Coordinates of C-alpha atoms and ligand atoms in Angstrom, one line a residue:
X521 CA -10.8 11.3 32.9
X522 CA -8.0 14.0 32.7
X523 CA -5.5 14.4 30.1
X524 CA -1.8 13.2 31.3
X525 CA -0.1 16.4 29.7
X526 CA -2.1 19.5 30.8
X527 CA -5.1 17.6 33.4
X528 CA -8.0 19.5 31.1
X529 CA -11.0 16.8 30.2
X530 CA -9.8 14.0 28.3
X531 CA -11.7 13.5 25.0
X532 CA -9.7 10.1 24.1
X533 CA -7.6 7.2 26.4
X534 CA -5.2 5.6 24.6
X535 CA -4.9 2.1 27.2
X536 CA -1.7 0.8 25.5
X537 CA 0.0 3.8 27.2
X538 CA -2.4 3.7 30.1
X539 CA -3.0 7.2 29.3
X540 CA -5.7 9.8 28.4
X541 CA -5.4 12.8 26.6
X542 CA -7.4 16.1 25.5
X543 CA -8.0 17.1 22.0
X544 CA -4.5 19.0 21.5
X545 CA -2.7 16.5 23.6
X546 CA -3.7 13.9 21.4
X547 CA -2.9 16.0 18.3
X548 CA 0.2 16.6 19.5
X549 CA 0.8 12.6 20.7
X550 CA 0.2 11.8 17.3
X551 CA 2.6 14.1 15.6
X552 CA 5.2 13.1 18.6
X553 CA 5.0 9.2 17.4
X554 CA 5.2 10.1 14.0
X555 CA 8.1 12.4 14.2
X556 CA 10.1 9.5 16.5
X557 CA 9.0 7.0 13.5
X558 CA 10.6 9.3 11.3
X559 CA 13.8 10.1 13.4
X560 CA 14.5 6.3 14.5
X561 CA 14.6 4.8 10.7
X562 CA 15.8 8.1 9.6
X563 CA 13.2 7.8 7.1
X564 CA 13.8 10.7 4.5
X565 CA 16.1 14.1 5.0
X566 CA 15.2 17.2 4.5
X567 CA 16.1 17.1 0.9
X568 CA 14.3 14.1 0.1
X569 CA 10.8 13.7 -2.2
X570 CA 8.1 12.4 -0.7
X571 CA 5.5 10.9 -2.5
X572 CA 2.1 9.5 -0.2
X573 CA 0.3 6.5 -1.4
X574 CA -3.5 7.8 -0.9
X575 CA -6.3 5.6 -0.5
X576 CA -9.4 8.2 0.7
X577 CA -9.5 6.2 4.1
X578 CA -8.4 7.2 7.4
X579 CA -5.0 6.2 7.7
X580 CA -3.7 7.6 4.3
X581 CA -5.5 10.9 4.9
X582 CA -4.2 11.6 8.5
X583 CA -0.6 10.7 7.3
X584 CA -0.8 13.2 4.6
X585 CA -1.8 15.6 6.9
X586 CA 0.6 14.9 9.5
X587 CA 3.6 15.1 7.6
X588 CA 2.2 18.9 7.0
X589 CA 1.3 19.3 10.5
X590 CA 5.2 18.3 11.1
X591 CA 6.6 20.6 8.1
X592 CA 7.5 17.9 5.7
X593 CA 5.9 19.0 1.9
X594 CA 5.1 15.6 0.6
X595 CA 2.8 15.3 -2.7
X596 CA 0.1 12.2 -3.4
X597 CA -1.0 9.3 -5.2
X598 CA -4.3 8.2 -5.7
X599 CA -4.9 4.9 -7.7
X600 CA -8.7 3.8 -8.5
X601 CA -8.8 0.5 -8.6
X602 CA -12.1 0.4 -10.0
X603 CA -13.9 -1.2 -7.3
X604 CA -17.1 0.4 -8.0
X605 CA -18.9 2.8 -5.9
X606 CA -16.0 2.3 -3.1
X607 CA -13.8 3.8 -5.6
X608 CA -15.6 6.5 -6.3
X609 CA -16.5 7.8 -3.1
X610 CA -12.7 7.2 -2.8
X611 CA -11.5 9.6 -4.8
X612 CA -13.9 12.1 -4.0
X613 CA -12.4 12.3 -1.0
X614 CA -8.5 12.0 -1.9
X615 CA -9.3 15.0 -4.2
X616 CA -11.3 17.3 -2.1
X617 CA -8.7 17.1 0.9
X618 CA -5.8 17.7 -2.2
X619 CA -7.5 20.7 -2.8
X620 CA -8.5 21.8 0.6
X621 CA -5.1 21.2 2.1
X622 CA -3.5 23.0 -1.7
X623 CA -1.6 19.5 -2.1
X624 CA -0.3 18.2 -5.3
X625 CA -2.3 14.8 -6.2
X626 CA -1.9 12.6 -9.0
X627 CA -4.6 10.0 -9.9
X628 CA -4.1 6.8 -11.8
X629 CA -7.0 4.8 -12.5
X630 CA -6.6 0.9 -13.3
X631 CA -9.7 0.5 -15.7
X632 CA -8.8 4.0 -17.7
X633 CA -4.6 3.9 -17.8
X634 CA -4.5 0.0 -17.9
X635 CA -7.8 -1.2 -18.9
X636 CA -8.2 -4.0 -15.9
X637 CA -9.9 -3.2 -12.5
X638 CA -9.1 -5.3 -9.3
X639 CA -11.7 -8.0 -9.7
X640 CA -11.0 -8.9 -13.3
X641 CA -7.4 -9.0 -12.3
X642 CA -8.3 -11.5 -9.7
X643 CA -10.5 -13.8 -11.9
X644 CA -8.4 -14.0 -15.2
X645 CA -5.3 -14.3 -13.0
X646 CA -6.7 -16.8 -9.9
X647 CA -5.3 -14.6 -7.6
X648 CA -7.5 -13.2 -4.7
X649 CA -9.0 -9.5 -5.1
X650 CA -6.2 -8.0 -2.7
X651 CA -3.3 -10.0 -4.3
X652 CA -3.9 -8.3 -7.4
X653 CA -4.4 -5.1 -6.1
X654 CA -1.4 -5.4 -3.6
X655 CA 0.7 -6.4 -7.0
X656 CA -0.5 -3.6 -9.2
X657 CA -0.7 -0.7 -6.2
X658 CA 3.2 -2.0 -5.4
X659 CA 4.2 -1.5 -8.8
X660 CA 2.3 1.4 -9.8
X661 CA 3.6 3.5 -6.8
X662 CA 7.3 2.5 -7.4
X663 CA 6.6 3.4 -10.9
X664 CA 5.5 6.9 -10.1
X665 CA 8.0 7.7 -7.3
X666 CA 10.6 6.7 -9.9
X667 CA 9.0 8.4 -13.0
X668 CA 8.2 11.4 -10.4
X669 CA 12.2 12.0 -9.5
X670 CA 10.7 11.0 -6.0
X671 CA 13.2 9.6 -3.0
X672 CA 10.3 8.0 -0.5
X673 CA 7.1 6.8 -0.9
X674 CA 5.2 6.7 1.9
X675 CA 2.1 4.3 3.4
X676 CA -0.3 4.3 6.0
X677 CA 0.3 1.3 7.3
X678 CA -0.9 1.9 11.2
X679 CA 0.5 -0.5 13.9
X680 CA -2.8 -2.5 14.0
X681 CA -1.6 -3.4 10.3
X682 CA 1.6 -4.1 10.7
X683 CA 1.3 -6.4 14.2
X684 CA -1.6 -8.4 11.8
X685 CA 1.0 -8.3 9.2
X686 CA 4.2 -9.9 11.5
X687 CA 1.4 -12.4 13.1
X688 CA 0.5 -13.6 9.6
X689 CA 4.1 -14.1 8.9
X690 CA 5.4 -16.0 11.7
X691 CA 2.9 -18.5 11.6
X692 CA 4.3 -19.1 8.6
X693 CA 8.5 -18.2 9.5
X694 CA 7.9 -16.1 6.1
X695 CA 11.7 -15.2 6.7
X696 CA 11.7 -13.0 3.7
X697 CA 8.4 -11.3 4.1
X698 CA 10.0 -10.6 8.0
X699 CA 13.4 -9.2 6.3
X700 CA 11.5 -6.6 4.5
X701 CA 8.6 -5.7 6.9
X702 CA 10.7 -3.1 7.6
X703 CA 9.4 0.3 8.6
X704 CA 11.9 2.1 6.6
X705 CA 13.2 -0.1 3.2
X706 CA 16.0 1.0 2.0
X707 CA 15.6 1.9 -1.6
X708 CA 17.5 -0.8 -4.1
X709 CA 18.0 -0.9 -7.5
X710 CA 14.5 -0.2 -9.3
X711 CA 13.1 0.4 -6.2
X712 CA 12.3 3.8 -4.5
X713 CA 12.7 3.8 -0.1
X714 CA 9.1 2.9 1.1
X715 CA 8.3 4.4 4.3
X716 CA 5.8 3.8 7.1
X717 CA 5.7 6.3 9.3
X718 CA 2.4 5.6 11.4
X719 CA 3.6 2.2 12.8
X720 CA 3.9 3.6 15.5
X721 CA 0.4 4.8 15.6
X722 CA -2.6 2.4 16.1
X723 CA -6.1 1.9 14.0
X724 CA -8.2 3.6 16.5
X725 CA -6.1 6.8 17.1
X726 CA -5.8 7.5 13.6
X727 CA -9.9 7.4 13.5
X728 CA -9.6 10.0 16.2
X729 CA -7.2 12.1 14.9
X730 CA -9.7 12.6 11.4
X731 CA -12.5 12.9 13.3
X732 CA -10.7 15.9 15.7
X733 CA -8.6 17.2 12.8
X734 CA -11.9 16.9 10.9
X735 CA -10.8 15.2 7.8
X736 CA -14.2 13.5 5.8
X737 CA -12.6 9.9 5.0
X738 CA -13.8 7.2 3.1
X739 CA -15.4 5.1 6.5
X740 CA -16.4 2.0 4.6
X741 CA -14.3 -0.4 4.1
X742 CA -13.1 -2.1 0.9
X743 CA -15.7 -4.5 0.4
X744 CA -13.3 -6.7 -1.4
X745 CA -11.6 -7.3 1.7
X746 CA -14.3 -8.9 3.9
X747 CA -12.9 -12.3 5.0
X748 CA -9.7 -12.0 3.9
X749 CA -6.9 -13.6 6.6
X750 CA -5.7 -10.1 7.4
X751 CA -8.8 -8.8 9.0
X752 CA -8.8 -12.6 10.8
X753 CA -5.2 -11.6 12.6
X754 CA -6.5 -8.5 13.4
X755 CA -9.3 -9.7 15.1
X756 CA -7.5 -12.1 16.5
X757 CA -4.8 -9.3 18.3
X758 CA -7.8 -7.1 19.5
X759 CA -8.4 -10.1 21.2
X760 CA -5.3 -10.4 22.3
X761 CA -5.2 -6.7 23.1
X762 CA -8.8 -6.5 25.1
X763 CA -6.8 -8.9 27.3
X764 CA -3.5 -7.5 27.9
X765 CA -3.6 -3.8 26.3
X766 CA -0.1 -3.3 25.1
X767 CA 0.1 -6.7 23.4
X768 CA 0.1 -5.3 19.8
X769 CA 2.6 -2.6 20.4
X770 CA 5.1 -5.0 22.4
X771 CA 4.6 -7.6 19.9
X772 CA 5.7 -5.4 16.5
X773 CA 7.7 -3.6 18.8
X774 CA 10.2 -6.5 20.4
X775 CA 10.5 -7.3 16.9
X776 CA 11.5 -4.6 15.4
X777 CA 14.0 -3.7 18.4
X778 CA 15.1 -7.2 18.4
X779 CA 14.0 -10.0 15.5
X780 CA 14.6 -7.2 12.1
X781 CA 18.4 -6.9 13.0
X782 CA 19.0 -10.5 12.4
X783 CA 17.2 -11.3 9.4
X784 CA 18.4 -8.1 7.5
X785 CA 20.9 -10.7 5.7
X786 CA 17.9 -12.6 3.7
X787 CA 17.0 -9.1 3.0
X788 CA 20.2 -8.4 0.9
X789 CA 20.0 -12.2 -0.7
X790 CA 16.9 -11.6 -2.1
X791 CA 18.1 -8.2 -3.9
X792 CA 21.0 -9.9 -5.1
X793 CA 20.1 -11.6 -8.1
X794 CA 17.2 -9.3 -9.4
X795 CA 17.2 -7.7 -13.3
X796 CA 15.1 -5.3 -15.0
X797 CA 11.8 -6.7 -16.4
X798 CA 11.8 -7.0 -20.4
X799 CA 8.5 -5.1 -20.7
X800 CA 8.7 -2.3 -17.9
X801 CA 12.1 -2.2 -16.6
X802 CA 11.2 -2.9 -13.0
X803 CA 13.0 -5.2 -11.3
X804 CA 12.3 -9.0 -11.4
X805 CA 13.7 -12.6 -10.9
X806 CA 11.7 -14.0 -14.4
X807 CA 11.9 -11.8 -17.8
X808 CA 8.6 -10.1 -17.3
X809 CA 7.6 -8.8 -13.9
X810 CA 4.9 -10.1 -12.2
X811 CA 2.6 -6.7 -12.8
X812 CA 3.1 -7.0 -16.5
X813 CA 2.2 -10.4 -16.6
X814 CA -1.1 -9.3 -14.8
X815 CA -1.8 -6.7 -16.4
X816 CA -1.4 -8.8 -19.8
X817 CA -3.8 -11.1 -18.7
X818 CA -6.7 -8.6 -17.3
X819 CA -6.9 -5.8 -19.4
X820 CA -9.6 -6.3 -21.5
X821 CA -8.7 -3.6 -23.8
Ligands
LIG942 S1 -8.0 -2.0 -1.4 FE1 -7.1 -3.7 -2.5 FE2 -7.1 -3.3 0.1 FE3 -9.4 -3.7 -1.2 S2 -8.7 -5.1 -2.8 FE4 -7.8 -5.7 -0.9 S3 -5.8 -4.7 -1.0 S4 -8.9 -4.7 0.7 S5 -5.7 -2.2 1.3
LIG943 ZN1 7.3 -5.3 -16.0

């Protein structure tokens, strides 16, 4: 196996592009599909504040470090969610790359700043684990990128998690959810721009780009997530994928080309008749926000 750019030994193929690639040319591939992620949703200028939601795994790590690798100064966010030793080891890892890599990082912590942790959250609230997390992670990051005089926040949302993401909502027609799985949301009012600028990058590479850039993430997985219907679409599309390679990236692709530009209308509807929340400010469609409400109900503090 030879690498398509420069024909030295391949160390990785990547078979949606039918193409294999040696350690630089990879490096570089990555930082190429990120800097085309950024330039087609225009996703920040060079002015712009950029603040990166941090998680200690893979995906969170390597975008941090790419936006470096690309020139882009962008500081982090770490929120423990207090999900025991997975936490932990977490932010262990968020905070020794922060300081290996001289990177400003702010750390929140659910239990300590809000006196709840995910799994409390869930119970007192009947939510699942990840609906409270989602909620409070959402809500905390918005607060901070506003609170922080910061213009973008950015995720690591790969393209394995945003294909498992658009399959979830069409079997539903979530038309709203589709309006806003955008890769670049505009900010609104209360809301900073939310960013994802590895869609265009998928689950495995980003494991490949730690291992060859060699940044120690967190490998485990959240063991709140294990059956969740997330991981179930994504199995499903690596299914779909071992079949026909390309599936995933056509899939989000054609509909981010084609399916996003129509529904950008529900988008704007939704935004329309939002106020601030009584407790926190953020923007709601009841009195008190949703977060607020949760966190009112699981801290036991
Ligand atoms: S951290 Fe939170 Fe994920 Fe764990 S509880 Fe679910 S949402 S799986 S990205
Ligand atoms: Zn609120």
């Amino acid at each position: 196996m030879k690498c398509r750019r420069c024909k030295a030994p391949a160390v990785i193929d990547v078979r949606r592009h039918n193409a294999a690639f040696c350690s630089d040319c990879f490096l570089h591939h990555c930082r190429e599909q990120v800097r085309r992620a950024i330039h087609e949703f225009s996703m920040f200028g060079p002015e712009d504040r950029i603040l990166v939601a941090v998680s200690g795994g893979k995906d969170s790590l390597a975008l941090w470090h790419l936006l470096g690798a690309l020139g882009y100064s962008a500081d982090g966010l770490y929120i423990g969610l207090g999900i025991g030793g997975y936490s932990e080891e977490s932010e262990v890892r968020t905070r020794a790359f922060a300081t290996e890599h001289g990177l400003a990082l702010q750390v929140i912590s659910l239990p300590e700043d809000h006196g709840y942790d995910v799994e409390t959250a869930a119970q007192r609230t009947r939510r699942s684990p990840c609906g409270a997390c989602g909620l409070s992670k959402r809500h905390l990051f918005n607060r901070a990128a506003l609170d922080g005089g910061y213009d973008v926040v950015a995720t690591g949302h790969n393209l394995d998690d945003e294909a498992a993401v658009l399959l979830g909502n069409t079997l539903r027609w979530e038309t709203d959810y589709l309006a806003r799985q955008h890769p670049a949301l505009p900010a609104g009012r209360g809301f900073a721009r939310k960013i994802k600028p590895l869609y265009r990058l998928g689950e495995r590479e980003m494991a490949a780009y730690c291992v060859l850039e060699k940044i120690d993430y967190q490998v485990d997985e959240c063991p709140m997530a294990a059956g969740n219907r997330h991981l179930g679409y994504k199995e499903t599309l690596n299914e779909l994928e071992r079949r026909s390679p390309g599936s995933k990236a056509a899939f989000l692709f054609g509909f981010l080309d084609r399916m996003l530009p129509l529904l950008d209308p529900a988008a704007h509807a939704e935004a329309a008749d939002v106020h601030p929340c009584t407790e926190c400010g953020e923007p709601t469609t009841g009195d008190v926000c949703a977060f607020c409400r949760l966190r009112e109900r699981a801290a036991t503090a």
